[in-house]
Each structure stands twice: as structure tokens, then as C-alpha cells.
Amino acid sequence: MNNHHSLVLTVANQKGGVGKTTTAINLAAGLANRGKRVLLIDLDPQANSTLSYFDLSEVNSSMYDFLIDSKLHISEVMLQTKINNLKMLPARINLAKLEGKLVGEFDAPFRLKDRLDPIKGEFDFIIIDTPPTLGLITVNALVASTHLIVPIQSSYFALEGADDLLETIEKVKARPNPNIQVLGVVVTLHDKRTTLARDIHEQICRVFGDKVFDSVITKSVRLEESPAYKEPIYSFAPQSSGAVEYGNLCEEILRRVEQNGRHL
Ligand code: ATP
Ligand code: MG
């Protein structure tokens, strides 16, 4: 096992409700179940990833404090989830104040990267869930990342906004983080029964080519229910399509990472 550096995978798409959080929480758990040491970071003030594993009463310090107060030690923020190998840096609603607080700070886009550098090597994967915006929070995630995963909902407006996202990635590549790569695009909330969804899937493949993962995530009520029970899909509904498909996605990600020359 190469433990020089964590792979940092940001899950981002500025469109709301496309399955970012569902993908982040189940990738994190799926990789942890496969023996990887995983840290899940919630960078969304909505705190949906956090609430998928914890009650807010269990959260003391959170990402806002961690990014604002450089003296706060990570151990005061990090939580052990009930899943072996999976730790979490949680968010609270106060993260919404971060962007205002960082305006004018010279290191604003680098806060997260600088905070994570000392713990690289403690984890095989760091998975970051982001809010549905392309603001400073998402830029912090992209600057700190080795790879980006883009969930795209297979619906009529799926590709609207994809240009803005790609432009943001190009900007991040041009200056603060030339090494970031798009690891892949995952089609989510897919309804296999409709012709429209099949057409959209083809359209996404035309735009993103071989970046599109073979594993497609279909619509499943179980995926919607599992966060309420604080369970990842694999323990909540092991036989469900969601468990199988996110499991496949984890395997595909491990294969792609290896093809990229990162052996874990
Ligand atoms: P936001 O932009 O608000 O952060 P998001 O991109 O993180 O949203 P999710 O929260 O993962 O999206 O998903 C939006 C809603 O759709 C949630 O209620 C979630 O449970 C549900 N959902 C996500 N994926 C699926 C799926 N494959 N099948 C059924 N429901 C799903
Ligand atoms: Mg979300």
C-alpha cells in the first residue's frame, strides 16, 4: 500500500439535487468497506452528509471552525462514524458564513488544502461533498483535490450548467491546482424505463466520452431512505439496486485510479 498521499476526490456540480451527497456518503462507505482508510468531508452548509451519519447534537466543532481557526486541531473536529475505516469532518449551518469571512484573505482559496496537507498519508481517500454553487467553498475543495467526480442527473436539463463547471475546473487548473483531473462523470437518478432518460444518457456520453462511468445509478427509494436511518446503502438495503450500483461505482473508481498510476 502506497501511503504517501491521500487521493482527494471532490464530488461537485453546481446544480442542486443531482445526487452529490448520496454519491459522496455511499462512495465513502463503499471504499471504507473495501478496506480503504477514508475521510469524508462535508463542505456544504446544508450539512446533509453530516446528518447522514450523525445527529447535530453529536457535532461540536465543524468545518467552519476548522477553516477559520488555524489553532484548532483536527482531532477536535474529526468524528469516527459507525463504519470501520470511515472518519468524518462534519459541517453545520454556520459554514454558510465562511465565504463572507474569507473575502479579502490572501489565502482564501487555499484554506482547505493547507489544513489537509498535514494529514495526507493518514487516509487512502478523502471524499469531499460540496454545496450546489461554484463559490469559494467549492473552489477550496477543487484546489485541495486530486480528482473530481461529477454526478449528472439524467433529466432534461442535465447538461445545462456543465459549461460553467468545466470553465471553473479549467480556471483552477490554470493556476492554483494544475494537477486536478476529472476522474469521471456518474449518471444519477436514472429512470431506465423512459426513452428520455436513455436519450439523455447518450447525450451525456457524447459530451463527456469515456469519462462517463459505466455504473449508472438508477432511481431507488432505498437510497432516499437510508440517510434517515444513519446507514449507508450497503447495510440499510444490501440487495437494493442502489447498493449494487454504488458498489460497482466504487470498483470502477478503484480501477480508474489504478489506471491513472495511483496504486493503493
Ligand atoms: P444539493 O445540491 O442540495 O446538495 P445533492 O446534489 O447533494 O443536492 P442529493 O441530496 O444526493 O443531491 O439528492 C437529492 C435528493 O434525491 C435527496 O432526497 C436524495 O435522497 C434523493 N436521491 C439521490 N439519489 C437518488 C437515487 N438514485 N434514487 C432516489 N433518490 C435519490
Ligand atoms: Mg448535497
PDB file of C-alpha atoms and ligand atoms in Angstrom:
ATOM      1  CA  MET A   1       0.000   0.000   0.000  1.00  0.00           C
ATOM      2  CA  ASN A   2       1.274   3.392  -1.010  1.00  0.00           C
ATOM      3  CA  ASN A   3       0.532   5.759   1.816  1.00  0.00           C
ATOM      4  CA  HIS A   4       2.414   8.826   0.716  1.00  0.00           C
ATOM      5  CA  HIS A   5      -0.625  10.811  -0.252  1.00  0.00           C
ATOM      6  CA  SER A   6      -4.349  10.553   0.001  1.00  0.00           C
ATOM      7  CA  LEU A   7      -6.386  10.720  -3.154  1.00  0.00           C
ATOM      8  CA  VAL A   8      -8.739  13.624  -2.659  1.00  0.00           C
ATOM      9  CA  LEU A   9     -11.979  13.207  -4.590  1.00  0.00           C
ATOM     10  CA  THR A  10     -14.360  16.137  -4.725  1.00  0.00           C
ATOM     11  CA  VAL A  11     -17.955  15.452  -5.688  1.00  0.00           C
ATOM     12  CA  ALA A  12     -19.221  18.622  -7.351  1.00  0.00           C
ATOM     13  CA  ASN A  13     -21.912  20.000  -9.611  1.00  0.00           C
ATOM     14  CA  GLN A  14     -23.399  23.421  -9.009  1.00  0.00           C
ATOM     15  CA  LYS A  15     -26.842  22.107  -9.883  1.00  0.00           C
ATOM     16  CA  GLY A  16     -28.890  21.288  -6.821  1.00  0.00           C
ATOM     17  CA  GLY A  17     -30.293  17.870  -6.046  1.00  0.00           C
ATOM     18  CA  VAL A  18     -28.314  15.848  -8.585  1.00  0.00           C
ATOM     19  CA  GLY A  19     -27.037  13.236  -6.115  1.00  0.00           C
ATOM     20  CA  LYS A  20     -23.771  14.787  -4.878  1.00  0.00           C
ATOM     21  CA  THR A  21     -24.400  13.935  -1.241  1.00  0.00           C
ATOM     22  CA  THR A  22     -25.850  10.489  -1.974  1.00  0.00           C
ATOM     23  CA  THR A  23     -22.767   9.741  -4.067  1.00  0.00           C
ATOM     24  CA  ALA A  24     -20.294  11.145  -1.510  1.00  0.00           C
ATOM     25  CA  ILE A  25     -21.697   9.275   1.505  1.00  0.00           C
ATOM     26  CA  ASN A  26     -22.004   5.956  -0.306  1.00  0.00           C
ATOM     27  CA  LEU A  27     -18.634   6.186  -2.041  1.00  0.00           C
ATOM     28  CA  ALA A  28     -17.010   6.940   1.287  1.00  0.00           C
ATOM     29  CA  ALA A  29     -18.686   3.955   2.954  1.00  0.00           C
ATOM     30  CA  GLY A  30     -18.110   1.674  -0.047  1.00  0.00           C
ATOM     31  CA  LEU A  31     -14.388   2.414  -0.173  1.00  0.00           C
ATOM     32  CA  ALA A  32     -14.128   2.003   3.625  1.00  0.00           C
ATOM     33  CA  ASN A  33     -15.891  -1.390   3.335  1.00  0.00           C
ATOM     34  CA  ARG A  34     -13.186  -2.356   0.848  1.00  0.00           C
ATOM     35  CA  GLY A  35     -10.525  -1.776   3.480  1.00  0.00           C
ATOM     36  CA  LYS A  36      -9.501   1.735   2.450  1.00  0.00           C
ATOM     37  CA  ARG A  37      -8.914   4.383   5.100  1.00  0.00           C
ATOM     38  CA  VAL A  38     -11.437   7.070   4.245  1.00  0.00           C
ATOM     39  CA  LEU A  39     -12.187  10.583   5.444  1.00  0.00           C
ATOM     40  CA  LEU A  40     -15.487  12.149   4.396  1.00  0.00           C
ATOM     41  CA  ILE A  41     -15.562  15.950   4.492  1.00  0.00           C
ATOM     42  CA  ASP A  42     -18.853  17.808   4.482  1.00  0.00           C
ATOM     43  CA  LEU A  43     -18.271  21.213   2.870  1.00  0.00           C
ATOM     44  CA  ASP A  44     -21.962  22.039   2.455  1.00  0.00           C
ATOM     45  CA  PRO A  45     -23.708  24.337   4.979  1.00  0.00           C
ATOM     46  CA  GLN A  46     -26.835  22.189   4.452  1.00  0.00           C
ATOM     47  CA  ALA A  47     -24.873  19.501   6.340  1.00  0.00           C
ATOM     48  CA  ASN A  48     -26.649  16.669   4.531  1.00  0.00           C
ATOM     49  CA  SER A  49     -23.630  14.349   4.561  1.00  0.00           C
ATOM     50  CA  THR A  50     -23.095  15.040   8.244  1.00  0.00           C
ATOM     51  CA  LEU A  51     -26.741  14.283   9.013  1.00  0.00           C
ATOM     52  CA  SER A  52     -26.487  11.025   7.065  1.00  0.00           C
ATOM     53  CA  TYR A  53     -24.162   9.677   9.770  1.00  0.00           C
ATOM     54  CA  PHE A  54     -24.688  11.866  12.846  1.00  0.00           C
ATOM     55  CA  ASP A  55     -27.222  13.907  14.791  1.00  0.00           C
ATOM     56  CA  LEU A  56     -26.242  17.562  15.056  1.00  0.00           C
ATOM     57  CA  SER A  57     -26.104  17.102  18.839  1.00  0.00           C
ATOM     58  CA  GLU A  58     -23.024  14.906  18.262  1.00  0.00           C
ATOM     59  CA  VAL A  59     -21.216  17.679  16.363  1.00  0.00           C
ATOM     60  CA  ASN A  60     -19.193  20.189  18.331  1.00  0.00           C
ATOM     61  CA  SER A  61     -16.540  21.830  16.222  1.00  0.00           C
ATOM     62  CA  SER A  62     -17.154  21.672  12.479  1.00  0.00           C
ATOM     63  CA  MET A  63     -15.609  22.647   9.156  1.00  0.00           C
ATOM     64  CA  TYR A  64     -16.288  26.345   9.698  1.00  0.00           C
ATOM     65  CA  ASP A  65     -14.213  26.355  12.893  1.00  0.00           C
ATOM     66  CA  PHE A  66     -11.540  24.172  11.299  1.00  0.00           C
ATOM     67  CA  LEU A  67     -11.092  26.533   8.343  1.00  0.00           C
ATOM     68  CA  ILE A  68     -11.287  29.753  10.331  1.00  0.00           C
ATOM     69  CA  ASP A  69      -9.263  28.849  13.412  1.00  0.00           C
ATOM     70  CA  SER A  70      -5.820  27.572  12.426  1.00  0.00           C
ATOM     71  CA  LYS A  71      -5.075  26.646  16.049  1.00  0.00           C
ATOM     72  CA  LEU A  72      -7.959  24.181  16.248  1.00  0.00           C
ATOM     73  CA  HIS A  73      -6.529  20.661  15.998  1.00  0.00           C
ATOM     74  CA  ILE A  74      -8.154  18.315  13.524  1.00  0.00           C
ATOM     75  CA  SER A  75      -8.738  15.774  16.297  1.00  0.00           C
ATOM     76  CA  GLU A  76     -11.188  18.227  17.877  1.00  0.00           C
ATOM     77  CA  VAL A  77     -13.280  18.215  14.700  1.00  0.00           C
ATOM     78  CA  MET A  78     -12.955  14.683  13.358  1.00  0.00           C
ATOM     79  CA  LEU A  79     -15.643  12.136  14.184  1.00  0.00           C
ATOM     80  CA  GLN A  80     -15.475   8.347  13.932  1.00  0.00           C
ATOM     81  CA  THR A  81     -18.523   7.051  12.074  1.00  0.00           C
ATOM     82  CA  LYS A  82     -20.019   3.701  12.981  1.00  0.00           C
ATOM     83  CA  ILE A  83     -18.292   2.300   9.901  1.00  0.00           C
ATOM     84  CA  ASN A  84     -14.801   0.948  10.390  1.00  0.00           C
ATOM     85  CA  ASN A  85     -12.192   2.963   8.499  1.00  0.00           C
ATOM     86  CA  LEU A  86     -14.553   5.881   7.895  1.00  0.00           C
ATOM     87  CA  LYS A  87     -13.991   9.171   9.686  1.00  0.00           C
ATOM     88  CA  MET A  88     -15.741  12.441   9.069  1.00  0.00           C
ATOM     89  CA  LEU A  89     -15.168  16.182   9.252  1.00  0.00           C
ATOM     90  CA  PRO A  90     -18.716  17.481   9.768  1.00  0.00           C
ATOM     91  CA  ALA A  91     -20.456  20.687   8.733  1.00  0.00           C
ATOM     92  CA  ARG A  92     -23.004  22.888  10.433  1.00  0.00           C
ATOM     93  CA  ILE A  93     -25.119  25.680   9.016  1.00  0.00           C
ATOM     94  CA  ASN A  94     -22.509  28.232  10.157  1.00  0.00           C
ATOM     95  CA  LEU A  95     -20.372  27.132   7.184  1.00  0.00           C
ATOM     96  CA  ALA A  96     -22.600  29.497   5.188  1.00  0.00           C
ATOM     97  CA  LYS A  97     -20.662  32.363   6.848  1.00  0.00           C
ATOM     98  CA  LEU A  98     -17.307  31.116   5.583  1.00  0.00           C
ATOM     99  CA  GLU A  99     -17.243  32.885   2.230  1.00  0.00           C
ATOM    100  CA  GLY A 100     -18.018  36.281   3.761  1.00  0.00           C
ATOM    101  CA  LYS A 101     -15.393  35.706   6.414  1.00  0.00           C
ATOM    102  CA  LEU A 102     -12.674  34.793   3.891  1.00  0.00           C
ATOM    103  CA  VAL A 103     -13.249  37.644   1.459  1.00  0.00           C
ATOM    104  CA  GLY A 104     -10.024  39.603   1.146  1.00  0.00           C
ATOM    105  CA  GLU A 105      -7.883  36.959   2.875  1.00  0.00           C
ATOM    106  CA  PHE A 106      -4.916  36.262   0.594  1.00  0.00           C
ATOM    107  CA  ASP A 107      -5.052  32.525   1.258  1.00  0.00           C
ATOM    108  CA  ALA A 108      -8.839  32.221   0.874  1.00  0.00           C
ATOM    109  CA  PRO A 109      -8.870  29.520  -1.879  1.00  0.00           C
ATOM    110  CA  PHE A 110      -6.102  27.534  -0.143  1.00  0.00           C
ATOM    111  CA  ARG A 111      -7.552  27.210   3.353  1.00  0.00           C
ATOM    112  CA  LEU A 112      -8.747  23.624   2.970  1.00  0.00           C
ATOM    113  CA  LYS A 113      -5.662  22.458   1.097  1.00  0.00           C
ATOM    114  CA  ASP A 114      -3.365  23.888   3.765  1.00  0.00           C
ATOM    115  CA  ARG A 115      -5.418  22.257   6.525  1.00  0.00           C
ATOM    116  CA  LEU A 116      -5.383  18.849   4.830  1.00  0.00           C
ATOM    117  CA  ASP A 117      -1.694  18.759   3.881  1.00  0.00           C
ATOM    118  CA  PRO A 118      -0.556  17.578   7.334  1.00  0.00           C
ATOM    119  CA  ILE A 119      -2.928  14.584   7.341  1.00  0.00           C
ATOM    120  CA  LYS A 120      -2.203  13.367   3.815  1.00  0.00           C
ATOM    121  CA  GLY A 121      -0.963   9.831   4.252  1.00  0.00           C
ATOM    122  CA  GLU A 122      -3.334   9.028   7.105  1.00  0.00           C
ATOM    123  CA  PHE A 123      -6.067   8.263   4.586  1.00  0.00           C
ATOM    124  CA  ASP A 124      -6.221   6.452   1.269  1.00  0.00           C
ATOM    125  CA  PHE A 125      -9.196   8.526   0.175  1.00  0.00           C
ATOM    126  CA  ILE A 126     -10.574  11.875   1.220  1.00  0.00           C
ATOM    127  CA  ILE A 127     -14.061  12.414  -0.230  1.00  0.00           C
ATOM    128  CA  ILE A 128     -15.468  15.957  -0.237  1.00  0.00           C
ATOM    129  CA  ASP A 129     -19.169  16.779  -0.563  1.00  0.00           C
ATOM    130  CA  THR A 130     -19.790  20.311  -1.871  1.00  0.00           C
ATOM    131  CA  PRO A 131     -22.732  22.740  -1.993  1.00  0.00           C
ATOM    132  CA  PRO A 132     -24.682  23.480  -5.192  1.00  0.00           C
ATOM    133  CA  THR A 133     -22.631  26.596  -6.035  1.00  0.00           C
ATOM    134  CA  LEU A 134     -19.331  27.435  -7.694  1.00  0.00           C
ATOM    135  CA  GLY A 135     -18.304  29.845  -4.944  1.00  0.00           C
ATOM    136  CA  LEU A 136     -15.284  29.936  -2.673  1.00  0.00           C
ATOM    137  CA  ILE A 137     -16.284  26.774  -0.779  1.00  0.00           C
ATOM    138  CA  THR A 138     -16.330  24.656  -3.941  1.00  0.00           C
ATOM    139  CA  VAL A 139     -13.126  26.337  -5.149  1.00  0.00           C
ATOM    140  CA  ASN A 140     -11.461  25.376  -1.841  1.00  0.00           C
ATOM    141  CA  ALA A 141     -12.495  21.775  -2.490  1.00  0.00           C
ATOM    142  CA  LEU A 142     -11.170  21.820  -6.066  1.00  0.00           C
ATOM    143  CA  VAL A 143      -7.867  23.381  -5.009  1.00  0.00           C
ATOM    144  CA  ALA A 144      -7.387  20.652  -2.387  1.00  0.00           C
ATOM    145  CA  SER A 145      -8.331  17.782  -4.723  1.00  0.00           C
ATOM    146  CA  THR A 146      -6.512  15.316  -6.891  1.00  0.00           C
ATOM    147  CA  HIS A 147      -9.701  14.321  -8.708  1.00  0.00           C
ATOM    148  CA  LEU A 148     -13.215  15.467  -9.438  1.00  0.00           C
ATOM    149  CA  ILE A 149     -16.310  13.312  -9.711  1.00  0.00           C
ATOM    150  CA  VAL A 150     -19.322  14.949 -11.359  1.00  0.00           C
ATOM    151  CA  PRO A 151     -22.761  13.465 -10.739  1.00  0.00           C
ATOM    152  CA  ILE A 152     -25.194  14.364 -13.506  1.00  0.00           C
ATOM    153  CA  GLN A 153     -28.882  13.680 -13.149  1.00  0.00           C
ATOM    154  CA  SER A 154     -30.333  12.069 -16.233  1.00  0.00           C
ATOM    155  CA  SER A 155     -33.052  14.622 -16.836  1.00  0.00           C
ATOM    156  CA  TYR A 156     -33.927  17.150 -19.483  1.00  0.00           C
ATOM    157  CA  PHE A 157     -31.738  19.965 -18.104  1.00  0.00           C
ATOM    158  CA  ALA A 158     -28.883  17.626 -17.212  1.00  0.00           C
ATOM    159  CA  LEU A 159     -26.190  19.332 -19.224  1.00  0.00           C
ATOM    160  CA  GLU A 160     -27.230  22.892 -18.579  1.00  0.00           C
ATOM    161  CA  GLY A 161     -24.515  24.480 -16.453  1.00  0.00           C
ATOM    162  CA  ALA A 162     -21.953  21.826 -17.396  1.00  0.00           C
ATOM    163  CA  ASP A 163     -20.066  24.558 -19.289  1.00  0.00           C
ATOM    164  CA  ASP A 164     -19.763  26.691 -16.150  1.00  0.00           C
ATOM    165  CA  LEU A 165     -18.486  23.748 -14.167  1.00  0.00           C
ATOM    166  CA  LEU A 166     -15.904  22.868 -16.813  1.00  0.00           C
ATOM    167  CA  GLU A 167     -14.833  26.509 -17.005  1.00  0.00           C
ATOM    168  CA  THR A 168     -14.311  26.615 -13.238  1.00  0.00           C
ATOM    169  CA  ILE A 169     -12.202  23.452 -13.442  1.00  0.00           C
ATOM    170  CA  GLU A 170     -10.101  24.987 -16.219  1.00  0.00           C
ATOM    171  CA  LYS A 171      -9.540  28.113 -14.089  1.00  0.00           C
ATOM    172  CA  VAL A 172      -8.482  26.025 -11.108  1.00  0.00           C
ATOM    173  CA  LYS A 173      -6.168  24.028 -13.387  1.00  0.00           C
ATOM    174  CA  ALA A 174      -4.647  27.156 -14.884  1.00  0.00           C
ATOM    175  CA  ARG A 175      -3.395  28.495 -11.581  1.00  0.00           C
ATOM    176  CA  PRO A 176      -3.904  27.060  -8.126  1.00  0.00           C
ATOM    177  CA  ASN A 177      -4.124  23.329  -8.941  1.00  0.00           C
ATOM    178  CA  PRO A 178      -2.795  22.201 -12.336  1.00  0.00           C
ATOM    179  CA  ASN A 179      -2.889  18.558 -11.260  1.00  0.00           C
ATOM    180  CA  ILE A 180      -6.606  18.113 -10.736  1.00  0.00           C
ATOM    181  CA  GLN A 181      -8.205  15.595 -13.094  1.00  0.00           C
ATOM    182  CA  VAL A 182     -11.801  14.773 -13.845  1.00  0.00           C
ATOM    183  CA  LEU A 183     -11.932  11.159 -12.669  1.00  0.00           C
ATOM    184  CA  GLY A 184     -15.384  10.653 -14.083  1.00  0.00           C
ATOM    185  CA  VAL A 185     -18.981  11.598 -14.617  1.00  0.00           C
ATOM    186  CA  VAL A 186     -21.647   9.482 -12.949  1.00  0.00           C
ATOM    187  CA  VAL A 187     -25.195   9.442 -14.253  1.00  0.00           C
ATOM    188  CA  THR A 188     -27.583   9.554 -11.297  1.00  0.00           C
ATOM    189  CA  LEU A 189     -31.317   9.384 -10.620  1.00  0.00           C
ATOM    190  CA  HIS A 190     -31.668   7.423 -13.837  1.00  0.00           C
ATOM    191  CA  ASP A 191     -35.035   6.020 -14.820  1.00  0.00           C
ATOM    192  CA  LYS A 192     -34.323   3.153 -17.185  1.00  0.00           C
ATOM    193  CA  ARG A 193     -37.965   2.935 -18.257  1.00  0.00           C
ATOM    194  CA  THR A 194     -38.143   6.257 -20.065  1.00  0.00           C
ATOM    195  CA  THR A 195     -36.864   6.920 -23.561  1.00  0.00           C
ATOM    196  CA  LEU A 196     -36.000  10.452 -22.497  1.00  0.00           C
ATOM    197  CA  ALA A 197     -33.618   9.182 -19.797  1.00  0.00           C
ATOM    198  CA  ARG A 198     -31.960   6.882 -22.325  1.00  0.00           C
ATOM    199  CA  ASP A 199     -31.555   9.776 -24.769  1.00  0.00           C
ATOM    200  CA  ILE A 200     -30.086  11.992 -22.057  1.00  0.00           C
ATOM    201  CA  HIS A 201     -27.670   9.227 -21.107  1.00  0.00           C
ATOM    202  CA  GLU A 202     -26.475   9.058 -24.712  1.00  0.00           C
ATOM    203  CA  GLN A 203     -26.163  12.833 -24.811  1.00  0.00           C
ATOM    204  CA  ILE A 204     -24.052  12.844 -21.622  1.00  0.00           C
ATOM    205  CA  CYS A 205     -21.811  10.184 -23.183  1.00  0.00           C
ATOM    206  CA  ARG A 206     -21.415  12.278 -26.343  1.00  0.00           C
ATOM    207  CA  VAL A 207     -20.292  15.298 -24.295  1.00  0.00           C
ATOM    208  CA  PHE A 208     -18.060  13.532 -21.761  1.00  0.00           C
ATOM    209  CA  GLY A 209     -16.959  10.481 -23.768  1.00  0.00           C
ATOM    210  CA  ASP A 210     -15.049   7.853 -21.838  1.00  0.00           C
ATOM    211  CA  LYS A 211     -15.160   9.965 -18.681  1.00  0.00           C
ATOM    212  CA  VAL A 212     -18.679   8.642 -18.100  1.00  0.00           C
ATOM    213  CA  PHE A 213     -18.627   5.735 -15.641  1.00  0.00           C
ATOM    214  CA  ASP A 214     -20.260   2.504 -16.844  1.00  0.00           C
ATOM    215  CA  SER A 215     -22.005   2.278 -13.460  1.00  0.00           C
ATOM    216  CA  VAL A 216     -25.259   4.205 -13.712  1.00  0.00           C
ATOM    217  CA  ILE A 217     -27.196   4.994 -10.528  1.00  0.00           C
ATOM    218  CA  THR A 218     -30.898   4.365 -11.052  1.00  0.00           C
ATOM    219  CA  LYS A 219     -33.706   5.888  -9.028  1.00  0.00           C
ATOM    220  CA  SER A 220     -34.259   3.940  -5.841  1.00  0.00           C
ATOM    221  CA  VAL A 221     -36.419   4.786  -2.851  1.00  0.00           C
ATOM    222  CA  ARG A 222     -33.934   2.923  -0.650  1.00  0.00           C
ATOM    223  CA  LEU A 223     -31.225   5.482  -1.469  1.00  0.00           C
ATOM    224  CA  GLU A 224     -33.564   8.232  -0.379  1.00  0.00           C
ATOM    225  CA  GLU A 225     -34.455   6.473   2.873  1.00  0.00           C
ATOM    226  CA  SER A 226     -31.061   5.322   4.122  1.00  0.00           C
ATOM    227  CA  PRO A 227     -29.753   8.697   5.456  1.00  0.00           C
ATOM    228  CA  ALA A 228     -32.754   8.944   7.793  1.00  0.00           C
ATOM    229  CA  TYR A 229     -31.544   5.712   9.406  1.00  0.00           C
ATOM    230  CA  LYS A 230     -27.915   6.921   9.513  1.00  0.00           C
ATOM    231  CA  GLU A 231     -26.879   3.949   7.391  1.00  0.00           C
ATOM    232  CA  PRO A 232     -25.036   3.716   4.096  1.00  0.00           C
ATOM    233  CA  ILE A 233     -26.985   1.849   1.442  1.00  0.00           C
ATOM    234  CA  TYR A 234     -24.896  -1.338   1.799  1.00  0.00           C
ATOM    235  CA  SER A 235     -26.084  -2.081   5.335  1.00  0.00           C
ATOM    236  CA  PHE A 236     -29.510  -0.442   5.013  1.00  0.00           C
ATOM    237  CA  ALA A 237     -30.614  -2.334   1.906  1.00  0.00           C
ATOM    238  CA  PRO A 238     -27.822  -4.655   0.746  1.00  0.00           C
ATOM    239  CA  GLN A 239     -29.913  -6.226  -2.023  1.00  0.00           C
ATOM    240  CA  SER A 240     -31.169  -2.928  -3.442  1.00  0.00           C
ATOM    241  CA  SER A 241     -30.181  -1.575  -6.842  1.00  0.00           C
ATOM    242  CA  GLY A 242     -28.535   1.380  -5.084  1.00  0.00           C
ATOM    243  CA  ALA A 243     -26.233  -0.898  -3.062  1.00  0.00           C
ATOM    244  CA  VAL A 244     -25.231  -2.870  -6.158  1.00  0.00           C
ATOM    245  CA  GLU A 245     -24.745   0.200  -8.357  1.00  0.00           C
ATOM    246  CA  TYR A 246     -22.758   2.249  -5.828  1.00  0.00           C
ATOM    247  CA  GLY A 247     -20.703  -0.895  -5.135  1.00  0.00           C
ATOM    248  CA  ASN A 248     -19.960  -1.133  -8.860  1.00  0.00           C
ATOM    249  CA  LEU A 249     -19.040   2.545  -8.942  1.00  0.00           C
ATOM    250  CA  CYS A 250     -16.559   2.026  -6.083  1.00  0.00           C
ATOM    251  CA  GLU A 251     -14.910  -0.818  -8.021  1.00  0.00           C
ATOM    252  CA  GLU A 252     -14.790   1.275 -11.168  1.00  0.00           C
ATOM    253  CA  ILE A 253     -13.206   4.173  -9.280  1.00  0.00           C
ATOM    254  CA  LEU A 254     -10.550   1.887  -7.821  1.00  0.00           C
ATOM    255  CA  ARG A 255      -9.777   0.583 -11.326  1.00  0.00           C
ATOM    256  CA  ARG A 256      -9.581   4.092 -12.803  1.00  0.00           C
ATOM    257  CA  VAL A 257      -7.352   5.329 -10.038  1.00  0.00           C
ATOM    258  CA  GLU A 258      -5.005   2.424 -10.699  1.00  0.00           C
ATOM    259  CA  GLN A 259      -5.002   3.114 -14.428  1.00  0.00           C
ATOM    260  CA  ASN A 260      -4.017   6.677 -13.560  1.00  0.00           C
ATOM    261  CA  GLY A 261      -0.927   5.236 -11.966  1.00  0.00           C
ATOM    262  CA  ARG A 262      -2.014   5.571  -8.362  1.00  0.00           C
ATOM    263  CA  HIS A 263      -1.701   2.167  -6.742  1.00  0.00           C
ATOM    264  CA  LEU A 264      -3.496   1.765  -3.467  1.00  0.00           C
TER     265      LEU A 264
HETATM  266  P1  ATP B   1     -27.767  19.541  -3.039  1.00  0.00           P
HETATM  267  O1  ATP B   1     -27.360  20.227  -4.296  1.00  0.00           O
HETATM  268  O2  ATP B   1     -28.951  20.153  -2.379  1.00  0.00           O
HETATM  269  O3  ATP B   1     -26.622  19.346  -2.099  1.00  0.00           O
HETATM  270  P2  ATP B   1     -27.302  16.872  -3.930  1.00  0.00           P
HETATM  271  O4  ATP B   1     -26.738  17.109  -5.287  1.00  0.00           O
HETATM  272  O5  ATP B   1     -26.358  16.588  -2.844  1.00  0.00           O
HETATM  273  O6  ATP B   1     -28.258  18.068  -3.500  1.00  0.00           O
HETATM  274  P3  ATP B   1     -28.756  14.588  -3.012  1.00  0.00           P
HETATM  275  O7  ATP B   1     -29.056  15.222  -1.711  1.00  0.00           O
HETATM  276  O8  ATP B   1     -27.784  13.463  -3.023  1.00  0.00           O
HETATM  277  O9  ATP B   1     -28.350  15.672  -4.093  1.00  0.00           O
HETATM  278  O10 ATP B   1     -30.086  14.054  -3.708  1.00  0.00           O
HETATM  279  C1  ATP B   1     -31.235  14.881  -3.798  1.00  0.00           C
HETATM  280  C2  ATP B   1     -32.467  14.083  -3.338  1.00  0.00           C
HETATM  281  O11 ATP B   1     -32.648  12.961  -4.192  1.00  0.00           O
HETATM  282  C3  ATP B   1     -32.313  13.517  -1.932  1.00  0.00           C
HETATM  283  O12 ATP B   1     -33.557  13.469  -1.313  1.00  0.00           O
HETATM  284  C4  ATP B   1     -31.804  12.096  -2.174  1.00  0.00           C
HETATM  285  O13 ATP B   1     -32.164  11.210  -1.141  1.00  0.00           O
HETATM  286  C5  ATP B   1     -32.514  11.759  -3.465  1.00  0.00           C
HETATM  287  N1  ATP B   1     -31.730  10.830  -4.287  1.00  0.00           N
HETATM  288  C6  ATP B   1     -30.448  10.946  -4.672  1.00  0.00           C
HETATM  289  N2  ATP B   1     -30.086   9.933  -5.472  1.00  0.00           N
HETATM  290  C7  ATP B   1     -31.184   9.148  -5.597  1.00  0.00           C
HETATM  291  C8  ATP B   1     -31.485   7.947  -6.327  1.00  0.00           C
HETATM  292  N3  ATP B   1     -30.569   7.333  -7.081  1.00  0.00           N
HETATM  293  N4  ATP B   1     -32.745   7.446  -6.234  1.00  0.00           N
HETATM  294  C9  ATP B   1     -33.686   8.067  -5.500  1.00  0.00           C
HETATM  295  N5  ATP B   1     -33.471   9.182  -4.795  1.00  0.00           N
HETATM  296  C10 ATP B   1     -32.251   9.728  -4.847  1.00  0.00           C
HETATM  297 MG    MG B   2     -25.865  17.715  -1.160  1.00  0.00          MG
END
